Short mmCIF file of C-alpha atoms in Angstrom, two decimals:
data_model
loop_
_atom_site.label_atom_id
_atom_site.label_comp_id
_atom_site.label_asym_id
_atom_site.label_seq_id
_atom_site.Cartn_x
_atom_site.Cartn_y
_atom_site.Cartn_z
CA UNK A 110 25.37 48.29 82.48
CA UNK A 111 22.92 50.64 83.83
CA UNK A 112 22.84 52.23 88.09
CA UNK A 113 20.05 49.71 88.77
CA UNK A 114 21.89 46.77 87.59
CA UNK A 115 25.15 47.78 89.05
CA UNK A 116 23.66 48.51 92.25
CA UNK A 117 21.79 45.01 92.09
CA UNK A 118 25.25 43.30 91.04
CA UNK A 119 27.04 44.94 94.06
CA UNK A 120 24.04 44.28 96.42
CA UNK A 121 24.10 40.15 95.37
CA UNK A 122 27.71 40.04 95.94
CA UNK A 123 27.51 41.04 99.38
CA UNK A 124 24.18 39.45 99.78
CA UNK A 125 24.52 37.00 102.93
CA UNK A 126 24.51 33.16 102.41
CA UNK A 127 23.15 31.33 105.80
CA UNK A 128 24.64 28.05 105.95
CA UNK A 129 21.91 24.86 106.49
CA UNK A 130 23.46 24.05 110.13
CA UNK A 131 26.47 22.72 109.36
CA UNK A 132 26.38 22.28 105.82
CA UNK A 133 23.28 20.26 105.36
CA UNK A 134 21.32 20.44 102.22
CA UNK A 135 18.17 22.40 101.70
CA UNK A 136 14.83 20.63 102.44
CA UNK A 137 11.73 21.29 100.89
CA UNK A 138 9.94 22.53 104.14
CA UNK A 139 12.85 25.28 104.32
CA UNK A 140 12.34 26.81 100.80
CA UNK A 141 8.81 26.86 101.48
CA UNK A 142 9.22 28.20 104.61
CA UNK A 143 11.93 31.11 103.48
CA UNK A 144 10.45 34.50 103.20
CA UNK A 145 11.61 37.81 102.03
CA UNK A 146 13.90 39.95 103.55
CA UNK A 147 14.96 43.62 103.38
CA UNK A 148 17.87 42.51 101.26
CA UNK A 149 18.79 39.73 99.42
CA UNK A 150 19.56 36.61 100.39
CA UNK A 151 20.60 33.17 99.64
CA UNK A 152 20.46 29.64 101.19
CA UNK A 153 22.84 27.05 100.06
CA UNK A 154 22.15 23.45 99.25
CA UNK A 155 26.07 22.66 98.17
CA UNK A 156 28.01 21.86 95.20
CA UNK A 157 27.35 25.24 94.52
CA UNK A 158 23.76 25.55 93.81
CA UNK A 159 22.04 27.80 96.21
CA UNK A 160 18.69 29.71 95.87
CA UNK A 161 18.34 33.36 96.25
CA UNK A 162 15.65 35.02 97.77
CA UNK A 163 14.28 38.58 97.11
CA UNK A 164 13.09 41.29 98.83
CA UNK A 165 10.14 40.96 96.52
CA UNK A 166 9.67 37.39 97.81
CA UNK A 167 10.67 35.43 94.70
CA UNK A 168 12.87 32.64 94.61
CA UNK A 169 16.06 31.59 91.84
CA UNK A 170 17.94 28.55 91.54
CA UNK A 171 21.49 29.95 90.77
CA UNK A 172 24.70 27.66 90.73
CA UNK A 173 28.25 29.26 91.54
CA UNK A 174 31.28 27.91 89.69
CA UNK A 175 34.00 28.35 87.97
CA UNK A 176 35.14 28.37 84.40
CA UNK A 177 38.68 29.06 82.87
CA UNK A 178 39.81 30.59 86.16
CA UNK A 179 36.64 32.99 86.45
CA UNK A 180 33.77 32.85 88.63
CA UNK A 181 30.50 32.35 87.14
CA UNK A 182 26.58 31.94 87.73
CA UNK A 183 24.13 30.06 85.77
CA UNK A 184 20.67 30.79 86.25
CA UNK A 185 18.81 27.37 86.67
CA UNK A 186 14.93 28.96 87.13
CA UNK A 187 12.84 30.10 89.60
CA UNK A 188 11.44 28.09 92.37
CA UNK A 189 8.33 26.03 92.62
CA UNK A 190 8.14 26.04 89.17
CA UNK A 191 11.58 24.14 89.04
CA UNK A 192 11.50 22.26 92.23
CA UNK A 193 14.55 21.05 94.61
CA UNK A 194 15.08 17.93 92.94
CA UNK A 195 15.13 19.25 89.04
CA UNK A 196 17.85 21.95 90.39
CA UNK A 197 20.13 19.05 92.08
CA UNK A 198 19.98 17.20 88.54
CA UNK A 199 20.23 20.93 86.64
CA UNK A 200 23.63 21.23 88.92
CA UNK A 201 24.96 17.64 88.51
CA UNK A 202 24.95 18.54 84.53
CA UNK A 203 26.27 21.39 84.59
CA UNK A 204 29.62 19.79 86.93
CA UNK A 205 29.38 16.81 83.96
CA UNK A 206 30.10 19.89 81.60
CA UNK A 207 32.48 21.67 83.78
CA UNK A 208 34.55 18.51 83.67
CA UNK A 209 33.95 18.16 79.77
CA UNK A 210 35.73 21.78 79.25
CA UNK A 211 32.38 23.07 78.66
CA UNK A 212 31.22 26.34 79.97
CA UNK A 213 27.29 25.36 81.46
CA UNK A 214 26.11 28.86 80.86
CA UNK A 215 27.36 28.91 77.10
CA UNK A 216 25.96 25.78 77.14
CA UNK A 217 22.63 26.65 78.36
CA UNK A 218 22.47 30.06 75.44
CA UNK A 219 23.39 27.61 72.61
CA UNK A 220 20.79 25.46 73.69
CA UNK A 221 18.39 28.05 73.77
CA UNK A 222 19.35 29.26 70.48
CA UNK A 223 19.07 26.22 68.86
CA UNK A 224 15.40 25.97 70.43
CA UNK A 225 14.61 29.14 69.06
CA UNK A 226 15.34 28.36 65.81
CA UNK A 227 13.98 24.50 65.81
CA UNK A 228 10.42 26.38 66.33
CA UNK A 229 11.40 29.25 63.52
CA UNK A 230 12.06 26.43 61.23
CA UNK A 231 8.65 24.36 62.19
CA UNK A 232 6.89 22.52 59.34
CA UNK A 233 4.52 25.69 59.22
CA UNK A 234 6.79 28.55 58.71
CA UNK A 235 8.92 26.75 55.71
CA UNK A 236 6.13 25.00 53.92
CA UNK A 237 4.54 28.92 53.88
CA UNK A 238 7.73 30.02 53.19
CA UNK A 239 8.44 27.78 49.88
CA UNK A 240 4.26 28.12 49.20
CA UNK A 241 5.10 32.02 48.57
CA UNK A 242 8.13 31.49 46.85
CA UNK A 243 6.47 29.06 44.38
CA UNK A 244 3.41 31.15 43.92
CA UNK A 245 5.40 33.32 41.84
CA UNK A 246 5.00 30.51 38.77
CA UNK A 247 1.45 29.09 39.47
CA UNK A 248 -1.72 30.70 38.45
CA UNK A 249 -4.00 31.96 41.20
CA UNK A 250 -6.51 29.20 41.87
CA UNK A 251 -3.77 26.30 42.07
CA UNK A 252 -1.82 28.61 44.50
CA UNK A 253 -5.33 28.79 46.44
CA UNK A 254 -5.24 25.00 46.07
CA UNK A 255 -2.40 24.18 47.68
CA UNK A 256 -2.44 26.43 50.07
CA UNK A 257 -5.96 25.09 51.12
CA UNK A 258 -4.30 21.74 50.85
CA UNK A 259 -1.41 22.89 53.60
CA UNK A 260 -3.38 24.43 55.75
CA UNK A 261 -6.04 21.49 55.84
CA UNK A 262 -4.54 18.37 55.44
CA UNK A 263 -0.69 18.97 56.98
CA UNK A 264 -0.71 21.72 59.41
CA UNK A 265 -3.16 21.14 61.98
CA UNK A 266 -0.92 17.64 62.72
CA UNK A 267 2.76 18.16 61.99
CA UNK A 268 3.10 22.15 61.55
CA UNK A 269 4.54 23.13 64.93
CA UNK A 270 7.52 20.23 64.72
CA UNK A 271 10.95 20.89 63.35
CA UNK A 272 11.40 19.21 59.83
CA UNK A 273 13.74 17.14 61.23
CA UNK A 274 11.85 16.00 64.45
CA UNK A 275 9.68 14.38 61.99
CA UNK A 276 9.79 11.19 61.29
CA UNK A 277 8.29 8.66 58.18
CA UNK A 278 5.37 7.04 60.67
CA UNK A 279 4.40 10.02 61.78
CA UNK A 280 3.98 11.66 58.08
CA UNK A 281 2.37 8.73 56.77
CA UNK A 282 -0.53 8.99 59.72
CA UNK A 283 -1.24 12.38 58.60
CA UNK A 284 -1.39 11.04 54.72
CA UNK A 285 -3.31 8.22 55.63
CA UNK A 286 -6.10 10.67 57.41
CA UNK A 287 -6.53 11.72 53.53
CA UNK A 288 -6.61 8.72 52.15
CA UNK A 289 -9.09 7.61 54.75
CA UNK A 290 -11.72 9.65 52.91
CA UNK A 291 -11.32 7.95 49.92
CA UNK A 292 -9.19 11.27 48.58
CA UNK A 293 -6.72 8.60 47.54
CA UNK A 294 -5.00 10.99 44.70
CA UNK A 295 -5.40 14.05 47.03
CA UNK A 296 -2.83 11.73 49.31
CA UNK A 297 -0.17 11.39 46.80
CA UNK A 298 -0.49 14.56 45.46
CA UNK A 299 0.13 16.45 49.41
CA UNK A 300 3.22 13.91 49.33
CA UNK A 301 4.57 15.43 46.63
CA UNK A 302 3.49 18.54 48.06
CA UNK A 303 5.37 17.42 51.69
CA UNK A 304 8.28 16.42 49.83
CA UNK A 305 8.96 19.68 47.73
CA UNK A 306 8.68 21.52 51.14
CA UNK A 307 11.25 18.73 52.37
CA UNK A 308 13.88 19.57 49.56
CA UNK A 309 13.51 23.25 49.82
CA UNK A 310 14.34 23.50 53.65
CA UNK A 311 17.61 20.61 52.84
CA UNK A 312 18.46 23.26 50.26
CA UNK A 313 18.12 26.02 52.77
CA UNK A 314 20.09 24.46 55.64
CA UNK A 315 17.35 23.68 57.06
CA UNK A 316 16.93 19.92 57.51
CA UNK A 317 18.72 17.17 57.03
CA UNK A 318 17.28 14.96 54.17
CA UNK A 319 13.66 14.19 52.62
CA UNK A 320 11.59 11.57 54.43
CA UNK A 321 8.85 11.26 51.88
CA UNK A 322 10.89 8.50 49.73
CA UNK A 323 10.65 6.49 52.89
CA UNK A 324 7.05 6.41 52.23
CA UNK A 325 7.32 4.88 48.99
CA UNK A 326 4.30 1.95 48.55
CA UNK A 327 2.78 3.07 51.70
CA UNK A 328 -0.24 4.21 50.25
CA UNK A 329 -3.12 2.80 47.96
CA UNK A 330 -2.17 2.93 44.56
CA UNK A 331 -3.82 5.56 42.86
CA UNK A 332 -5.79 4.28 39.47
CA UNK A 333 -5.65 7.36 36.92
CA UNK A 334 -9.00 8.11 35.43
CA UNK A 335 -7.90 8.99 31.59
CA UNK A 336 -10.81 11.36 29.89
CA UNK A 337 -12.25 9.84 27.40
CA UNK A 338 -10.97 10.45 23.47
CA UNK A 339 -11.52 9.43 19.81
CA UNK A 340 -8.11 8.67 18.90
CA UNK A 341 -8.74 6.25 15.94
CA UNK A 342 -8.14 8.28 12.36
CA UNK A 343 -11.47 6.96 11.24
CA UNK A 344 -13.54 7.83 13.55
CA UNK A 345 -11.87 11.65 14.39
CA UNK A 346 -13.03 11.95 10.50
CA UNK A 347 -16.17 11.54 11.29
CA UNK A 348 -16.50 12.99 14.73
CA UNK A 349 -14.55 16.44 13.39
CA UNK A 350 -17.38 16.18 10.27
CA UNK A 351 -20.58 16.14 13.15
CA UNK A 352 -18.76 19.28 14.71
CA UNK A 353 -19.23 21.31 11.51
CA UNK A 354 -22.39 20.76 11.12
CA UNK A 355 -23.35 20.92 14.44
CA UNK A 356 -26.79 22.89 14.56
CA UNK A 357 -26.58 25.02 17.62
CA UNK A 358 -25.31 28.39 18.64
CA UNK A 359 -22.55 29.73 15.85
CA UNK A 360 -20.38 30.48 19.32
CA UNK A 361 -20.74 26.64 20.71
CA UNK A 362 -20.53 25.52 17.32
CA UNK A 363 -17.23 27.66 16.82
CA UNK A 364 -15.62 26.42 19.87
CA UNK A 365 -16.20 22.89 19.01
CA UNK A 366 -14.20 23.40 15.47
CA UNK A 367 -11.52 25.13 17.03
CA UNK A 368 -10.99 22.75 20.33
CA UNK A 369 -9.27 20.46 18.25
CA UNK A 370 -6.47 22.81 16.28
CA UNK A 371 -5.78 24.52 19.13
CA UNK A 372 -6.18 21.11 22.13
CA UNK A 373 -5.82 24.02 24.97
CA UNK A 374 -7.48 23.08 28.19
CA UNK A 375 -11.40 23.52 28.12
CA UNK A 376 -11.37 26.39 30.54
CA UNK A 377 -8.39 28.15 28.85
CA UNK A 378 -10.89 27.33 25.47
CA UNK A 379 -13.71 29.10 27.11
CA UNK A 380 -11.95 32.01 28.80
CA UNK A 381 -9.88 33.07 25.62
CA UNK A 382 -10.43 36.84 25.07
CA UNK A 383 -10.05 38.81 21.56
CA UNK A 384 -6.87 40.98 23.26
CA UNK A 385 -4.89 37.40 23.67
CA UNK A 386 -5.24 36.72 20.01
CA UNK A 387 -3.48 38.49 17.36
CA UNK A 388 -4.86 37.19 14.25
CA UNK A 389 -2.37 38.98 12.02
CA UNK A 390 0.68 37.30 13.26
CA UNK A 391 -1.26 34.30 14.07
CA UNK A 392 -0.59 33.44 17.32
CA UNK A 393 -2.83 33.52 20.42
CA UNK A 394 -0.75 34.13 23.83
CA UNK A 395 -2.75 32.71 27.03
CA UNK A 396 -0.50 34.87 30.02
CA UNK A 397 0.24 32.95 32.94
CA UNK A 398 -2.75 32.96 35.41
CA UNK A 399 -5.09 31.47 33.03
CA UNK A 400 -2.66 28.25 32.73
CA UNK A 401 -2.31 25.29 35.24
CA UNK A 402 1.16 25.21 35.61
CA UNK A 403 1.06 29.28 36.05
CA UNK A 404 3.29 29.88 33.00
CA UNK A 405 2.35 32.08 29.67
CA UNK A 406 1.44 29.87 26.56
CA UNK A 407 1.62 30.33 22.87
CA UNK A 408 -0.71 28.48 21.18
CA UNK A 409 0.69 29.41 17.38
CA UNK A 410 -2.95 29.46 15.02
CA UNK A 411 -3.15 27.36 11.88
CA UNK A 412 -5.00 28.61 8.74
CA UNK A 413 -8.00 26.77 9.61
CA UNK A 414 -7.53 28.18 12.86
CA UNK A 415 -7.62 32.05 11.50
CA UNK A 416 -10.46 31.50 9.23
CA UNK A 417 -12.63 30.35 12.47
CA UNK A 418 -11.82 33.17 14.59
CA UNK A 419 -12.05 35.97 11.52
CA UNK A 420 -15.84 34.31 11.45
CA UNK A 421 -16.47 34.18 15.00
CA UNK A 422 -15.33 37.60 15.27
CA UNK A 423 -17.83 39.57 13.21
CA UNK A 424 -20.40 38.14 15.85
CA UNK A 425 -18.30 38.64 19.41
CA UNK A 426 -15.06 40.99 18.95
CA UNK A 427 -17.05 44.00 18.92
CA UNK A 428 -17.44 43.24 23.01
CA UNK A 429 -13.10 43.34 22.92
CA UNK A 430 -13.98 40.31 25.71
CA UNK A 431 -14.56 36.91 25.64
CA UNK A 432 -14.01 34.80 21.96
CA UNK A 433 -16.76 32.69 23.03
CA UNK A 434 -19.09 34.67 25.71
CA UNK A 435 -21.80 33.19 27.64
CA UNK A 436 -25.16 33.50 25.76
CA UNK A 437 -26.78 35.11 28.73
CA UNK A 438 -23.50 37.86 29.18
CA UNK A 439 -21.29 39.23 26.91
CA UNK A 440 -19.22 39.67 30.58
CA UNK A 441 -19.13 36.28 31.19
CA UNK A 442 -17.71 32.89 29.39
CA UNK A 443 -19.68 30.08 27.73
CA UNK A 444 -20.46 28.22 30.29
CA UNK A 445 -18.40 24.71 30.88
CA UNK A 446 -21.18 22.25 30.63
CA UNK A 447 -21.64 24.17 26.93
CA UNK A 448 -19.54 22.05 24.58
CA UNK A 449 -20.65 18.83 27.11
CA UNK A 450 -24.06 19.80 26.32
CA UNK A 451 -23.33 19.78 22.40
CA UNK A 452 -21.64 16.25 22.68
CA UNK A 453 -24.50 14.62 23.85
CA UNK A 454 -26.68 16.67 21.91
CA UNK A 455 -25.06 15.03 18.65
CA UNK A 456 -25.37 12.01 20.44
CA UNK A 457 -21.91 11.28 21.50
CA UNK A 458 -21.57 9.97 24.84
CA UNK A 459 -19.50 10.96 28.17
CA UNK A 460 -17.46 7.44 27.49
CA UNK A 461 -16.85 8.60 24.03
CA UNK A 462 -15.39 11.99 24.05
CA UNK A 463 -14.64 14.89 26.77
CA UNK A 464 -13.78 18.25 27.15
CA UNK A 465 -10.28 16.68 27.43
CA UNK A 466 -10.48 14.76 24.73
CA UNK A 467 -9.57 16.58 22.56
CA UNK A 468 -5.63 17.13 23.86
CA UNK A 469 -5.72 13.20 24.04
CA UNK A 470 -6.60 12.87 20.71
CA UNK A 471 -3.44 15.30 19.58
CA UNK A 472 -1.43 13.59 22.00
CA UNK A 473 -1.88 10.36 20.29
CA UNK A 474 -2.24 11.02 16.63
CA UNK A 475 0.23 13.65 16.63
CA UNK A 476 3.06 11.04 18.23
CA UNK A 477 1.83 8.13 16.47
CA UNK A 478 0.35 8.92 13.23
CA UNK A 479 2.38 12.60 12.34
CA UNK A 480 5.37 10.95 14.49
CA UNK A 481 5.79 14.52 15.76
CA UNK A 482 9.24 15.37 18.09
CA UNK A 483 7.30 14.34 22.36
CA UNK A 484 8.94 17.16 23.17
CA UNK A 485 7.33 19.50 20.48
CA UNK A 486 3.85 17.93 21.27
CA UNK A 487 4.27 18.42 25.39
CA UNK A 488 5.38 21.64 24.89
CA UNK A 489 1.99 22.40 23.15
CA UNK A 490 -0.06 20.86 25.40
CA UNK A 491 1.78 23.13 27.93
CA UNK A 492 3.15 19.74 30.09
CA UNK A 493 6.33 20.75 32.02
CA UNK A 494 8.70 19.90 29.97
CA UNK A 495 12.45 20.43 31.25
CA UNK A 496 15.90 21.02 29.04
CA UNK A 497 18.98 18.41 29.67
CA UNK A 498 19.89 21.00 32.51
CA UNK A 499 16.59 19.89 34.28
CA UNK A 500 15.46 23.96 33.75
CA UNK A 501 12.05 24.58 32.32
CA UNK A 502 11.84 25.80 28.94
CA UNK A 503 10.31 29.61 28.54
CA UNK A 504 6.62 30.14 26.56
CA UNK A 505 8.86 30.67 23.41
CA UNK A 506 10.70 27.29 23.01
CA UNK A 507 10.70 25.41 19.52
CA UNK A 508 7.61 28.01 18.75
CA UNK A 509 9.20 27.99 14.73
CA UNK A 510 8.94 24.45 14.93
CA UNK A 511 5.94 24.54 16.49
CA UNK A 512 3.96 26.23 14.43
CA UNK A 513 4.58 24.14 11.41
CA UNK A 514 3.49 20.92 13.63
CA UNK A 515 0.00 22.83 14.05
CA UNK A 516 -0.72 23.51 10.33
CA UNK A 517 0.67 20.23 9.82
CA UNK A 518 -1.74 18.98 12.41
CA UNK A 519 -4.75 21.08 11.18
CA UNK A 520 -3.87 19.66 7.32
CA UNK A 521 -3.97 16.54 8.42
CA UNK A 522 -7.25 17.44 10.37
CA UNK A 523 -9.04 17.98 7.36
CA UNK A 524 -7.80 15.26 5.44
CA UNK A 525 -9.55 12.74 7.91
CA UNK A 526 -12.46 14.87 7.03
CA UNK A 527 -12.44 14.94 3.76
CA UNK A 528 -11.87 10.74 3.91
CA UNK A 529 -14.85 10.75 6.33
CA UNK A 530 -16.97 12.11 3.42
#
């Protein structure tokens, strides 16, 4: 303890107390009217609780008492902003304490504590804390995306509350704001978001269970919009037959042969570069921030495969860029209304075939025609797919097996073909 503060200590101690005539309680119009002296001073209400003027004219609430044979003060607050009344009903607690065997000022630091750390572990700081941790396994624009999400959508309503202060009405107010525009799937998808935050601060210590199951039914059913696909063998004989001899660009018309060996996601189709693909050992390796679920992806190359890229290559891979570059830019990718643009060109329809399509079409045939292993088939559509543990297989799971089920795939590709005529 430093001069000043033992000086103060020693100067309180011996500060005068003036009694209220006779032991009457404090009034208002006295604590009003009490001004500041050359030393300090202190008029008592009773019970202990007095208030202690300074020489600098400000005013305490302070209560005297005694705990485990010591004498001890508890600071209450300072005067008018805790008034007469508050500090009678501050001092009646702290005597229901005294008489519980529990020290009022320890009382009053756990309290404090435990306030502190209720608004360190808001809504805010954890869901930003498990964002940051997560954004270690997503690609860059779906870690944009749900950040935008948080920030948007949950925030601005329940950010500044303790996980645990909040409560299943409450959440589903802020989720119904969503769903109110009509973003009925962006709804469910920032509960799921709400309830991963909700499981990583129970993890952490940090609250006491997950309130989004609560929640279950609460909101409109979301209808999933499937893309469309050509999934019946007869017809995917004659579709894949219209892509080869599709009469545009040599790049489009490459891209629309190789969509379906290779069923990758349209943009991971259209930003493929020449230094992911390594023709020689036949595998093409999209790294993690190209992919949705921010995780590398082997995408092992058939012989059909091969002989498309060695072609395509002659025109593009002296650029060492893009497999299938924008015809205005070498710099830049072909464009993703490209291969939409050669559909209806050939006169195939939005409510025939997608983009997409082309992964449902694997998905189905693959399963039901091939009767491929699921797990072999969601693995190369790059689904999260989990071992028995529940942990998430790495990039180079079942890739031996894999790669047989894409030449078998790409075989059986041509076969519809060649039955197509």
């Amino acid at each position: 303890m430093g001069a000043f503060s033992q000086n103060y200590s020693m100067l309180m101690k011996n500060a005068p107390t003036i009694d209220n005539g006779g032991g009457m309680s404090l009034t208002d119009m006295q604590i009003k009217q009490a001004t500041s002296r050359e030393k300090a001073y202190r008029l008592s209400d009773g019970k202990g609780l007095y208030l202690e003027v300074t020489p600098a004219g400000s005013k305490c609430w302070r209560l005297k008492y005694r705990f485990a044979g010591k004498e001890k003060r508890l600071s209450i607050g300072m005067y008018p902003r805790i008034t007469l009344k508050e500090a009678r009903k501050a001092t009646d607690l702290a005597k229901d304490q005294l008489e519980q065997g529990i020290d009022p000022s320890q009382a009053k630091k756990a309290k404090k504590a435990a306030q502190t750390e209720a608004q360190l572990n808001n809504f805010e700081n954890i869901a930003l804390e498990w964002h940051k941790q997560q954004a270690a396994n997503w690609s860059p624009s779906y870690t944009d995306k749900v950040l935008r999400a948080i920030q948007r959508d949950l925030l601005p309503y329940i950010g500044t509350l303790p996980l645990d202060d909040i409560t299943p009405p409450q959440l589903l107010a802020v989720l119904r704001r969503v769903e109110n525009r009509g973003a009925t799937e962006s709804a469910h998808r920032i509960k799921q978001v709400t309830g991963q935050v909700f499981r990583y601060a129970v993890a952490t210590g940090r609250a006491q269970r997950d309130i989004t199951p609560d929640l279950k039914g609460a909101l409109a059913t979301h209808k999933t919009q499937h893309f469309s696909a050509i999934i019946e063998p007869d017809k995917v004989g004659k579709f894949l037959n219209m892509l080869h001899s599709y009469e545009g660009t040599s790049t489009v018309r490459a891209a629309l042969q190789l969509a379906p060996l290779v069923f990758v996601r349209p943009k991971e189709l259209r930003h493929a570069e020449w230094q992911e693909i390594d023709l020689e050992k036949a595998v093409w390796r999209i790294p993690a921030v190209k992919m949705k679920m921010g995780v590398d992806h082997i995408v092992p190359l058939s012989r059909q495969a091969i002989e498309i890229l060695e072609e395509q290559k002659l025109l593009t891979g002296h650029w060492d860029g893009y497999v299938f570059p924008s015809a205005r830019s070498p710099r830049r990718p072909m464009s993703d209304n490209a291969i939409l643009s050669a559909f209806r060109n050939m006169g195939i329809s939005k409510e025939e075939m997608t983009g997409h399509g082309f992964r449902a079409m694997a998905r189905t045939l693959l399963d039901e025609v091939l009767e491929e292993r699921v797990e072999l088939i969601e693995h190369q559509l790059a689904h999260a797919v989990k071992d028995p543990l529940g942990r998430a297989y790495n990039r180079t799971a079942h890739l031996p097996q894999r790669t047989k089920m894409m030449q078998r795939w790409a075989d059986y590709l041509d076969e519809l073909r060649a039955k197509a005529g």
